[in-house]
Amino acid sequence: MEQVCRKCLLEDFGESDLLKSVQDYIALLPEEDKTEASVRENRLNQCRKCPNLLSGMCRVCGCFVEARTAKKFQSCPDSPPRWET
């Protein structure tokens, strides 16, 4: 049975192939496109509080929030947004 967690990110589930894939994707982003660590952590904290978070995915847009928050020029897809670029 697959674990479902409303307030969890992929990293909260421990090591997995999916987490590794998202981490690899983030590592391949050009440095100029990556969010600063403190900004990313703030974004992730906002996502953790969001009722649209489900097992590391945003139910509004379907993204993995760890990947979306890592991109400097992304914003929250919720209305109103929980965080901006």
PDB file as gemmi writes it, atoms N, CA and C in Angstrom:
CRYST1    1.000    1.000    1.000  90.00  90.00  90.00 P 1                      
ATOM      1  N   MET A   1       0.842  -1.181   0.000  1.00  0.00           N  
ATOM      2  CA  MET A   1       0.000   0.000   0.000  1.00  0.00           C  
ATOM      3  C   MET A   1       0.888   1.245   0.000  1.00  0.00           C  
ATOM      4  N   GLU A   2       0.568   2.184  -0.868  1.00  0.00           N  
ATOM      5  CA  GLU A   2       1.343   3.406  -0.994  1.00  0.00           C  
ATOM      6  C   GLU A   2       0.987   4.377   0.131  1.00  0.00           C  
ATOM      7  N   GLN A   3       2.025   5.014   0.694  1.00  0.00           N  
ATOM      8  CA  GLN A   3       1.814   5.970   1.767  1.00  0.00           C  
ATOM      9  C   GLN A   3       1.280   7.290   1.196  1.00  0.00           C  
ATOM     10  N   VAL A   4       0.264   7.849   1.834  1.00  0.00           N  
ATOM     11  CA  VAL A   4      -0.293   9.137   1.431  1.00  0.00           C  
ATOM     12  C   VAL A   4      -0.125  10.086   2.605  1.00  0.00           C  
ATOM     13  N   CYS A   5       0.427  11.241   2.325  1.00  0.00           N  
ATOM     14  CA  CYS A   5       0.653  12.222   3.377  1.00  0.00           C  
ATOM     15  C   CYS A   5       0.358  13.609   2.842  1.00  0.00           C  
ATOM     16  N   ARG A   6      -0.557  14.302   3.476  1.00  0.00           N  
ATOM     17  CA  ARG A   6      -0.945  15.639   3.032  1.00  0.00           C  
ATOM     18  C   ARG A   6       0.161  16.659   3.205  1.00  0.00           C  
ATOM     19  N   LYS A   7       0.901  16.626   4.237  1.00  0.00           N  
ATOM     20  CA  LYS A   7       1.873  17.672   4.533  1.00  0.00           C  
ATOM     21  C   LYS A   7       3.315  17.220   4.301  1.00  0.00           C  
ATOM     22  N   CYS A   8       3.505  16.185   3.520  1.00  0.00           N  
ATOM     23  CA  CYS A   8       4.839  15.650   3.304  1.00  0.00           C  
ATOM     24  C   CYS A   8       5.393  16.032   1.938  1.00  0.00           C  
ATOM     25  N   LEU A   9       6.681  16.245   1.913  1.00  0.00           N  
ATOM     26  CA  LEU A   9       7.422  16.407   0.671  1.00  0.00           C  
ATOM     27  C   LEU A   9       8.043  15.057   0.343  1.00  0.00           C  
ATOM     28  N   LEU A  10       8.560  14.917  -0.848  1.00  0.00           N  
ATOM     29  CA  LEU A  10       9.211  13.649  -1.210  1.00  0.00           C  
ATOM     30  C   LEU A  10      10.338  13.315  -0.245  1.00  0.00           C  
ATOM     31  N   GLU A  11      11.096  14.341   0.174  1.00  0.00           N  
ATOM     32  CA  GLU A  11      12.227  14.100   1.067  1.00  0.00           C  
ATOM     33  C   GLU A  11      11.780  13.553   2.425  1.00  0.00           C  
ATOM     34  N   ASP A  12      10.540  13.808   2.820  1.00  0.00           N  
ATOM     35  CA  ASP A  12      10.023  13.316   4.095  1.00  0.00           C  
ATOM     36  C   ASP A  12       9.770  11.811   4.082  1.00  0.00           C  
ATOM     37  N   PHE A  13       9.659  11.219   2.895  1.00  0.00           N  
ATOM     38  CA  PHE A  13       9.427   9.782   2.769  1.00  0.00           C  
ATOM     39  C   PHE A  13      10.716   8.977   2.822  1.00  0.00           C  
ATOM     40  N   GLY A  14      11.864   9.659   2.823  1.00  0.00           N  
ATOM     41  CA  GLY A  14      13.150   8.963   2.807  1.00  0.00           C  
ATOM     42  C   GLY A  14      13.604   8.723   1.381  1.00  0.00           C  
ATOM     43  N   GLU A  15      14.681   7.995   1.243  1.00  0.00           N  
ATOM     44  CA  GLU A  15      15.276   7.742  -0.073  1.00  0.00           C  
ATOM     45  C   GLU A  15      14.341   6.920  -0.952  1.00  0.00           C  
ATOM     46  N   SER A  16      14.202   7.370  -2.184  1.00  0.00           N  
ATOM     47  CA  SER A  16      13.409   6.637  -3.164  1.00  0.00           C  
ATOM     48  C   SER A  16      13.921   6.984  -4.550  1.00  0.00           C  
ATOM     49  N   ASP A  17      13.544   6.188  -5.530  1.00  0.00           N  
ATOM     50  CA  ASP A  17      13.938   6.476  -6.909  1.00  0.00           C  
ATOM     51  C   ASP A  17      13.328   7.788  -7.391  1.00  0.00           C  
ATOM     52  N   LEU A  18      12.098   8.060  -6.967  1.00  0.00           N  
ATOM     53  CA  LEU A  18      11.435   9.293  -7.368  1.00  0.00           C  
ATOM     54  C   LEU A  18      12.146  10.511  -6.786  1.00  0.00           C  
ATOM     55  N   LEU A  19      12.492  10.464  -5.506  1.00  0.00           N  
ATOM     56  CA  LEU A  19      13.231  11.560  -4.879  1.00  0.00           C  
ATOM     57  C   LEU A  19      14.560  11.768  -5.581  1.00  0.00           C  
ATOM     58  N   LYS A  20      15.252  10.690  -5.880  1.00  0.00           N  
ATOM     59  CA  LYS A  20      16.541  10.780  -6.572  1.00  0.00           C  
ATOM     60  C   LYS A  20      16.366  11.430  -7.942  1.00  0.00           C  
ATOM     61  N   SER A  21      15.310  11.085  -8.654  1.00  0.00           N  
ATOM     62  CA  SER A  21      15.046  11.679  -9.965  1.00  0.00           C  
ATOM     63  C   SER A  21      14.812  13.187  -9.857  1.00  0.00           C  
ATOM     64  N   VAL A  22      14.039  13.601  -8.860  1.00  0.00           N  
ATOM     65  CA  VAL A  22      13.776  15.031  -8.667  1.00  0.00           C  
ATOM     66  C   VAL A  22      15.067  15.743  -8.265  1.00  0.00           C  
ATOM     67  N   GLN A  23      15.852  15.143  -7.393  1.00  0.00           N  
ATOM     68  CA  GLN A  23      17.130  15.740  -6.994  1.00  0.00           C  
ATOM     69  C   GLN A  23      18.083  15.848  -8.182  1.00  0.00           C  
ATOM     70  N   ASP A  24      18.109  14.843  -9.031  1.00  0.00           N  
ATOM     71  CA  ASP A  24      18.948  14.885 -10.234  1.00  0.00           C  
ATOM     72  C   ASP A  24      18.496  16.001 -11.162  1.00  0.00           C  
ATOM     73  N   TYR A  25      17.181  16.152 -11.317  1.00  0.00           N  
ATOM     74  CA  TYR A  25      16.627  17.217 -12.155  1.00  0.00           C  
ATOM     75  C   TYR A  25      17.061  18.582 -11.627  1.00  0.00           C  
ATOM     76  N   ILE A  26      16.947  18.787 -10.320  1.00  0.00           N  
ATOM     77  CA  ILE A  26      17.337  20.061  -9.708  1.00  0.00           C  
ATOM     78  C   ILE A  26      18.835  20.315  -9.902  1.00  0.00           C  
ATOM     79  N   ALA A  27      19.626  19.282  -9.750  1.00  0.00           N  
ATOM     80  CA  ALA A  27      21.083  19.425  -9.911  1.00  0.00           C  
ATOM     81  C   ALA A  27      21.455  19.853 -11.328  1.00  0.00           C  
ATOM     82  N   LEU A  28      20.648  19.466 -12.301  1.00  0.00           N  
ATOM     83  CA  LEU A  28      20.938  19.804 -13.698  1.00  0.00           C  
ATOM     84  C   LEU A  28      20.467  21.203 -14.105  1.00  0.00           C  
ATOM     85  N   LEU A  29      19.716  21.870 -13.247  1.00  0.00           N  
ATOM     86  CA  LEU A  29      19.273  23.228 -13.558  1.00  0.00           C  
ATOM     87  C   LEU A  29      20.490  24.153 -13.631  1.00  0.00           C  
ATOM     88  N   PRO A  30      20.514  25.076 -14.574  1.00  0.00           N  
ATOM     89  CA  PRO A  30      21.600  26.056 -14.604  1.00  0.00           C  
ATOM     90  C   PRO A  30      21.605  26.861 -13.295  1.00  0.00           C  
ATOM     91  N   GLU A  31      22.764  27.168 -12.786  1.00  0.00           N  
ATOM     92  CA  GLU A  31      22.882  27.880 -11.508  1.00  0.00           C  
ATOM     93  C   GLU A  31      22.101  29.185 -11.507  1.00  0.00           C  
ATOM     94  N   GLU A  32      22.088  29.891 -12.627  1.00  0.00           N  
ATOM     95  CA  GLU A  32      21.392  31.179 -12.673  1.00  0.00           C  
ATOM     96  C   GLU A  32      19.868  31.013 -12.610  1.00  0.00           C  
ATOM     97  N   ASP A  33      19.373  29.793 -12.778  1.00  0.00           N  
ATOM     98  CA  ASP A  33      17.938  29.526 -12.708  1.00  0.00           C  
ATOM     99  C   ASP A  33      17.497  28.948 -11.362  1.00  0.00           C  
ATOM    100  N   LYS A  34      18.466  28.662 -10.488  1.00  0.00           N  
ATOM    101  CA  LYS A  34      18.147  28.046  -9.199  1.00  0.00           C  
ATOM    102  C   LYS A  34      17.828  29.104  -8.145  1.00  0.00           C  
ATOM    103  N   THR A  35      16.869  28.770  -7.309  1.00  0.00           N  
ATOM    104  CA  THR A  35      16.475  29.618  -6.193  1.00  0.00           C  
ATOM    105  C   THR A  35      17.534  29.544  -5.096  1.00  0.00           C  
ATOM    106  N   GLU A  36      17.767  30.668  -4.425  1.00  0.00           N  
ATOM    107  CA  GLU A  36      18.669  30.667  -3.272  1.00  0.00           C  
ATOM    108  C   GLU A  36      18.115  29.728  -2.203  1.00  0.00           C  
ATOM    109  N   ALA A  37      19.004  29.110  -1.437  1.00  0.00           N  
ATOM    110  CA  ALA A  37      18.595  28.101  -0.452  1.00  0.00           C  
ATOM    111  C   ALA A  37      17.580  28.638   0.551  1.00  0.00           C  
ATOM    112  N   SER A  38      17.773  29.847   1.056  1.00  0.00           N  
ATOM    113  CA  SER A  38      16.847  30.395   2.054  1.00  0.00           C  
ATOM    114  C   SER A  38      15.470  30.667   1.453  1.00  0.00           C  
ATOM    115  N   VAL A  39      15.435  31.135   0.209  1.00  0.00           N  
ATOM    116  CA  VAL A  39      14.164  31.393  -0.475  1.00  0.00           C  
ATOM    117  C   VAL A  39      13.456  30.068  -0.741  1.00  0.00           C  
ATOM    118  N   ARG A  40      14.209  29.081  -1.174  1.00  0.00           N  
ATOM    119  CA  ARG A  40      13.618  27.766  -1.455  1.00  0.00           C  
ATOM    120  C   ARG A  40      13.032  27.155  -0.179  1.00  0.00           C  
ATOM    121  N   GLU A  41      13.750  27.264   0.909  1.00  0.00           N  
ATOM    122  CA  GLU A  41      13.253  26.712   2.172  1.00  0.00           C  
ATOM    123  C   GLU A  41      11.960  27.416   2.593  1.00  0.00           C  
ATOM    124  N   ASN A  42      11.892  28.726   2.414  1.00  0.00           N  
ATOM    125  CA  ASN A  42      10.673  29.464   2.720  1.00  0.00           C  
ATOM    126  C   ASN A  42       9.520  28.980   1.835  1.00  0.00           C  
ATOM    127  N   ARG A  43       9.796  28.793   0.555  1.00  0.00           N  
ATOM    128  CA  ARG A  43       8.769  28.288  -0.362  1.00  0.00           C  
ATOM    129  C   ARG A  43       8.281  26.907   0.066  1.00  0.00           C  
ATOM    130  N   LEU A  44       9.216  26.034   0.406  1.00  0.00           N  
ATOM    131  CA  LEU A  44       8.842  24.679   0.837  1.00  0.00           C  
ATOM    132  C   LEU A  44       7.992  24.718   2.102  1.00  0.00           C  
ATOM    133  N   ASN A  45       8.335  25.616   3.016  1.00  0.00           N  
ATOM    134  CA  ASN A  45       7.539  25.744   4.242  1.00  0.00           C  
ATOM    135  C   ASN A  45       6.124  26.198   3.937  1.00  0.00           C  
ATOM    136  N   GLN A  46       5.964  27.098   2.967  1.00  0.00           N  
ATOM    137  CA  GLN A  46       4.627  27.525   2.557  1.00  0.00           C  
ATOM    138  C   GLN A  46       3.863  26.347   1.935  1.00  0.00           C  
ATOM    139  N   CYS A  47       4.548  25.552   1.130  1.00  0.00           N  
ATOM    140  CA  CYS A  47       3.912  24.381   0.514  1.00  0.00           C  
ATOM    141  C   CYS A  47       3.476  23.366   1.566  1.00  0.00           C  
ATOM    142  N   ARG A  48       4.277  23.191   2.598  1.00  0.00           N  
ATOM    143  CA  ARG A  48       3.921  22.239   3.660  1.00  0.00           C  
ATOM    144  C   ARG A  48       2.619  22.622   4.352  1.00  0.00           C  
ATOM    145  N   LYS A  49       2.296  23.893   4.391  1.00  0.00           N  
ATOM    146  CA  LYS A  49       1.071  24.382   5.037  1.00  0.00           C  
ATOM    147  C   LYS A  49      -0.137  24.338   4.102  1.00  0.00           C  
ATOM    148  N   CYS A  50       0.096  24.090   2.839  1.00  0.00           N  
ATOM    149  CA  CYS A  50      -0.948  24.195   1.824  1.00  0.00           C  
ATOM    150  C   CYS A  50      -1.859  22.956   1.804  1.00  0.00           C  
ATOM    151  N   PRO A  51      -3.169  23.152   1.758  1.00  0.00           N  
ATOM    152  CA  PRO A  51      -4.087  22.006   1.672  1.00  0.00           C  
ATOM    153  C   PRO A  51      -4.014  21.290   0.318  1.00  0.00           C  
ATOM    154  N   ASN A  52      -3.365  21.901  -0.661  1.00  0.00           N  
ATOM    155  CA  ASN A  52      -3.227  21.279  -1.981  1.00  0.00           C  
ATOM    156  C   ASN A  52      -1.985  20.403  -2.106  1.00  0.00           C  
ATOM    157  N   LEU A  53      -1.191  20.296  -1.040  1.00  0.00           N  
ATOM    158  CA  LEU A  53      -0.029  19.415  -1.046  1.00  0.00           C  
ATOM    159  C   LEU A  53      -0.487  17.994  -0.725  1.00  0.00           C  
ATOM    160  N   LEU A  54      -0.079  17.054  -1.552  1.00  0.00           N  
ATOM    161  CA  LEU A  54      -0.424  15.654  -1.311  1.00  0.00           C  
ATOM    162  C   LEU A  54       0.745  14.783  -1.736  1.00  0.00           C  
ATOM    163  N   SER A  55       1.414  14.208  -0.771  1.00  0.00           N  
ATOM    164  CA  SER A  55       2.539  13.301  -1.026  1.00  0.00           C  
ATOM    165  C   SER A  55       3.593  13.913  -1.946  1.00  0.00           C  
ATOM    166  N   GLY A  56       3.939  15.172  -1.670  1.00  0.00           N  
ATOM    167  CA  GLY A  56       5.000  15.830  -2.416  1.00  0.00           C  
ATOM    168  C   GLY A  56       4.567  16.484  -3.708  1.00  0.00           C  
ATOM    169  N   MET A  57       3.297  16.364  -4.059  1.00  0.00           N  
ATOM    170  CA  MET A  57       2.792  16.939  -5.309  1.00  0.00           C  
ATOM    171  C   MET A  57       1.778  18.035  -5.028  1.00  0.00           C  
ATOM    172  N   CYS A  58       1.785  19.027  -5.909  1.00  0.00           N  
ATOM    173  CA  CYS A  58       0.791  20.094  -5.862  1.00  0.00           C  
ATOM    174  C   CYS A  58      -0.453  19.613  -6.610  1.00  0.00           C  
ATOM    175  N   ARG A  59      -1.589  19.626  -5.937  1.00  0.00           N  
ATOM    176  CA  ARG A  59      -2.832  19.186  -6.584  1.00  0.00           C  
ATOM    177  C   ARG A  59      -3.410  20.248  -7.515  1.00  0.00           C  
ATOM    178  N   VAL A  60      -2.872  21.472  -7.486  1.00  0.00           N  
ATOM    179  CA  VAL A  60      -3.333  22.511  -8.403  1.00  0.00           C  
ATOM    180  C   VAL A  60      -2.736  22.293  -9.787  1.00  0.00           C  
ATOM    181  N   CYS A  61      -1.416  22.059  -9.840  1.00  0.00           N  
ATOM    182  CA  CYS A  61      -0.753  21.957 -11.151  1.00  0.00           C  
ATOM    183  C   CYS A  61      -0.140  20.587 -11.437  1.00  0.00           C  
ATOM    184  N   GLY A  62       0.005  19.748 -10.412  1.00  0.00           N  
ATOM    185  CA  GLY A  62       0.558  18.421 -10.621  1.00  0.00           C  
ATOM    186  C   GLY A  62       2.074  18.318 -10.526  1.00  0.00           C  
ATOM    187  N   CYS A  63       2.734  19.419 -10.156  1.00  0.00           N  
ATOM    188  CA  CYS A  63       4.201  19.388 -10.075  1.00  0.00           C  
ATOM    189  C   CYS A  63       4.663  18.749  -8.771  1.00  0.00           C  
ATOM    190  N   PHE A  64       5.928  18.350  -8.752  1.00  0.00           N  
ATOM    191  CA  PHE A  64       6.583  17.989  -7.500  1.00  0.00           C  
ATOM    192  C   PHE A  64       7.091  19.295  -6.917  1.00  0.00           C  
ATOM    193  N   VAL A  65       6.605  19.664  -5.734  1.00  0.00           N  
ATOM    194  CA  VAL A  65       6.908  20.989  -5.204  1.00  0.00           C  
ATOM    195  C   VAL A  65       8.398  21.192  -4.961  1.00  0.00           C  
ATOM    196  N   GLU A  66       9.133  20.133  -4.681  1.00  0.00           N  
ATOM    197  CA  GLU A  66      10.581  20.298  -4.491  1.00  0.00           C  
ATOM    198  C   GLU A  66      11.258  20.788  -5.767  1.00  0.00           C  
ATOM    199  N   ALA A  67      10.756  20.363  -6.917  1.00  0.00           N  
ATOM    200  CA  ALA A  67      11.313  20.829  -8.189  1.00  0.00           C  
ATOM    201  C   ALA A  67      10.849  22.255  -8.474  1.00  0.00           C  
ATOM    202  N   ARG A  68       9.585  22.534  -8.278  1.00  0.00           N  
ATOM    203  CA  ARG A  68       9.052  23.873  -8.579  1.00  0.00           C  
ATOM    204  C   ARG A  68       9.712  24.936  -7.705  1.00  0.00           C  
ATOM    205  N   THR A  69       9.882  24.655  -6.421  1.00  0.00           N  
ATOM    206  CA  THR A  69      10.467  25.646  -5.518  1.00  0.00           C  
ATOM    207  C   THR A  69      11.941  25.889  -5.794  1.00  0.00           C  
ATOM    208  N   ALA A  70      12.590  24.977  -6.496  1.00  0.00           N  
ATOM    209  CA  ALA A  70      14.017  25.114  -6.808  1.00  0.00           C  
ATOM    210  C   ALA A  70      14.268  26.059  -7.976  1.00  0.00           C  
ATOM    211  N   LYS A  71      13.218  26.389  -8.718  1.00  0.00           N  
ATOM    212  CA  LYS A  71      13.375  27.242  -9.904  1.00  0.00           C  
ATOM    213  C   LYS A  71      13.071  28.699  -9.553  1.00  0.00           C  
ATOM    214  N   LYS A  72      14.043  29.545  -9.775  1.00  0.00           N  
ATOM    215  CA  LYS A  72      13.965  30.952  -9.415  1.00  0.00           C  
ATOM    216  C   LYS A  72      12.750  31.655 -10.008  1.00  0.00           C  
ATOM    217  N   PHE A  73      12.406  31.351 -11.241  1.00  0.00           N  
ATOM    218  CA  PHE A  73      11.365  32.105 -11.937  1.00  0.00           C  
ATOM    219  C   PHE A  73       9.995  31.432 -11.909  1.00  0.00           C  
ATOM    220  N   GLN A  74       9.778  30.529 -10.969  1.00  0.00           N  
ATOM    221  CA  GLN A  74       8.475  29.891 -10.788  1.00  0.00           C  
ATOM    222  C   GLN A  74       7.721  30.602  -9.671  1.00  0.00           C  
ATOM    223  N   SER A  75       6.417  30.438  -9.656  1.00  0.00           N  
ATOM    224  CA  SER A  75       5.597  30.943  -8.566  1.00  0.00           C  
ATOM    225  C   SER A  75       4.584  29.865  -8.193  1.00  0.00           C  
ATOM    226  N   CYS A  76       3.941  30.066  -7.085  1.00  0.00           N  
ATOM    227  CA  CYS A  76       2.909  29.136  -6.629  1.00  0.00           C  
ATOM    228  C   CYS A  76       1.713  29.224  -7.571  1.00  0.00           C  
ATOM    229  N   PRO A  77       1.162  28.080  -8.006  1.00  0.00           N  
ATOM    230  CA  PRO A  77       0.022  28.098  -8.921  1.00  0.00           C  
ATOM    231  C   PRO A  77      -1.329  28.312  -8.235  1.00  0.00           C  
ATOM    232  N   ASP A  78      -1.339  28.349  -6.909  1.00  0.00           N  
ATOM    233  CA  ASP A  78      -2.601  28.527  -6.190  1.00  0.00           C  
ATOM    234  C   ASP A  78      -3.124  29.953  -6.393  1.00  0.00           C  
ATOM    235  N   SER A  79      -4.377  30.163  -6.098  1.00  0.00           N  
ATOM    236  CA  SER A  79      -4.974  31.485  -6.247  1.00  0.00           C  
ATOM    237  C   SER A  79      -5.637  31.863  -4.922  1.00  0.00           C  
ATOM    238  N   PRO A  80      -5.089  32.831  -4.214  1.00  0.00           N  
ATOM    239  CA  PRO A  80      -3.892  33.603  -4.521  1.00  0.00           C  
ATOM    240  C   PRO A  80      -2.637  32.776  -4.255  1.00  0.00           C  
ATOM    241  N   PRO A  81      -1.535  33.134  -4.905  1.00  0.00           N  
ATOM    242  CA  PRO A  81      -0.281  32.398  -4.702  1.00  0.00           C  
ATOM    243  C   PRO A  81       0.204  32.479  -3.253  1.00  0.00           C  
ATOM    244  N   ARG A  82       0.756  31.387  -2.778  1.00  0.00           N  
ATOM    245  CA  ARG A  82       1.312  31.352  -1.430  1.00  0.00           C  
ATOM    246  C   ARG A  82       2.722  31.899  -1.393  1.00  0.00           C  
ATOM    247  N   TRP A  83       3.372  31.935  -2.557  1.00  0.00           N  
ATOM    248  CA  TRP A  83       4.683  32.554  -2.707  1.00  0.00           C  
ATOM    249  C   TRP A  83       4.859  33.004  -4.164  1.00  0.00           C  
ATOM    250  N   GLU A  84       5.662  34.031  -4.337  1.00  0.00           N  
ATOM    251  CA  GLU A  84       5.889  34.628  -5.653  1.00  0.00           C  
ATOM    252  C   GLU A  84       7.327  34.396  -6.094  1.00  0.00           C  
ATOM    253  N   THR A  85       7.627  34.762  -7.328  1.00  0.00           N  
ATOM    254  CA  THR A  85       9.009  34.644  -7.836  1.00  0.00           C  
ATOM    255  C   THR A  85       9.892  35.656  -7.152  1.00  0.00           C  
TER     256      THR A  85                                                      
END                                                                             
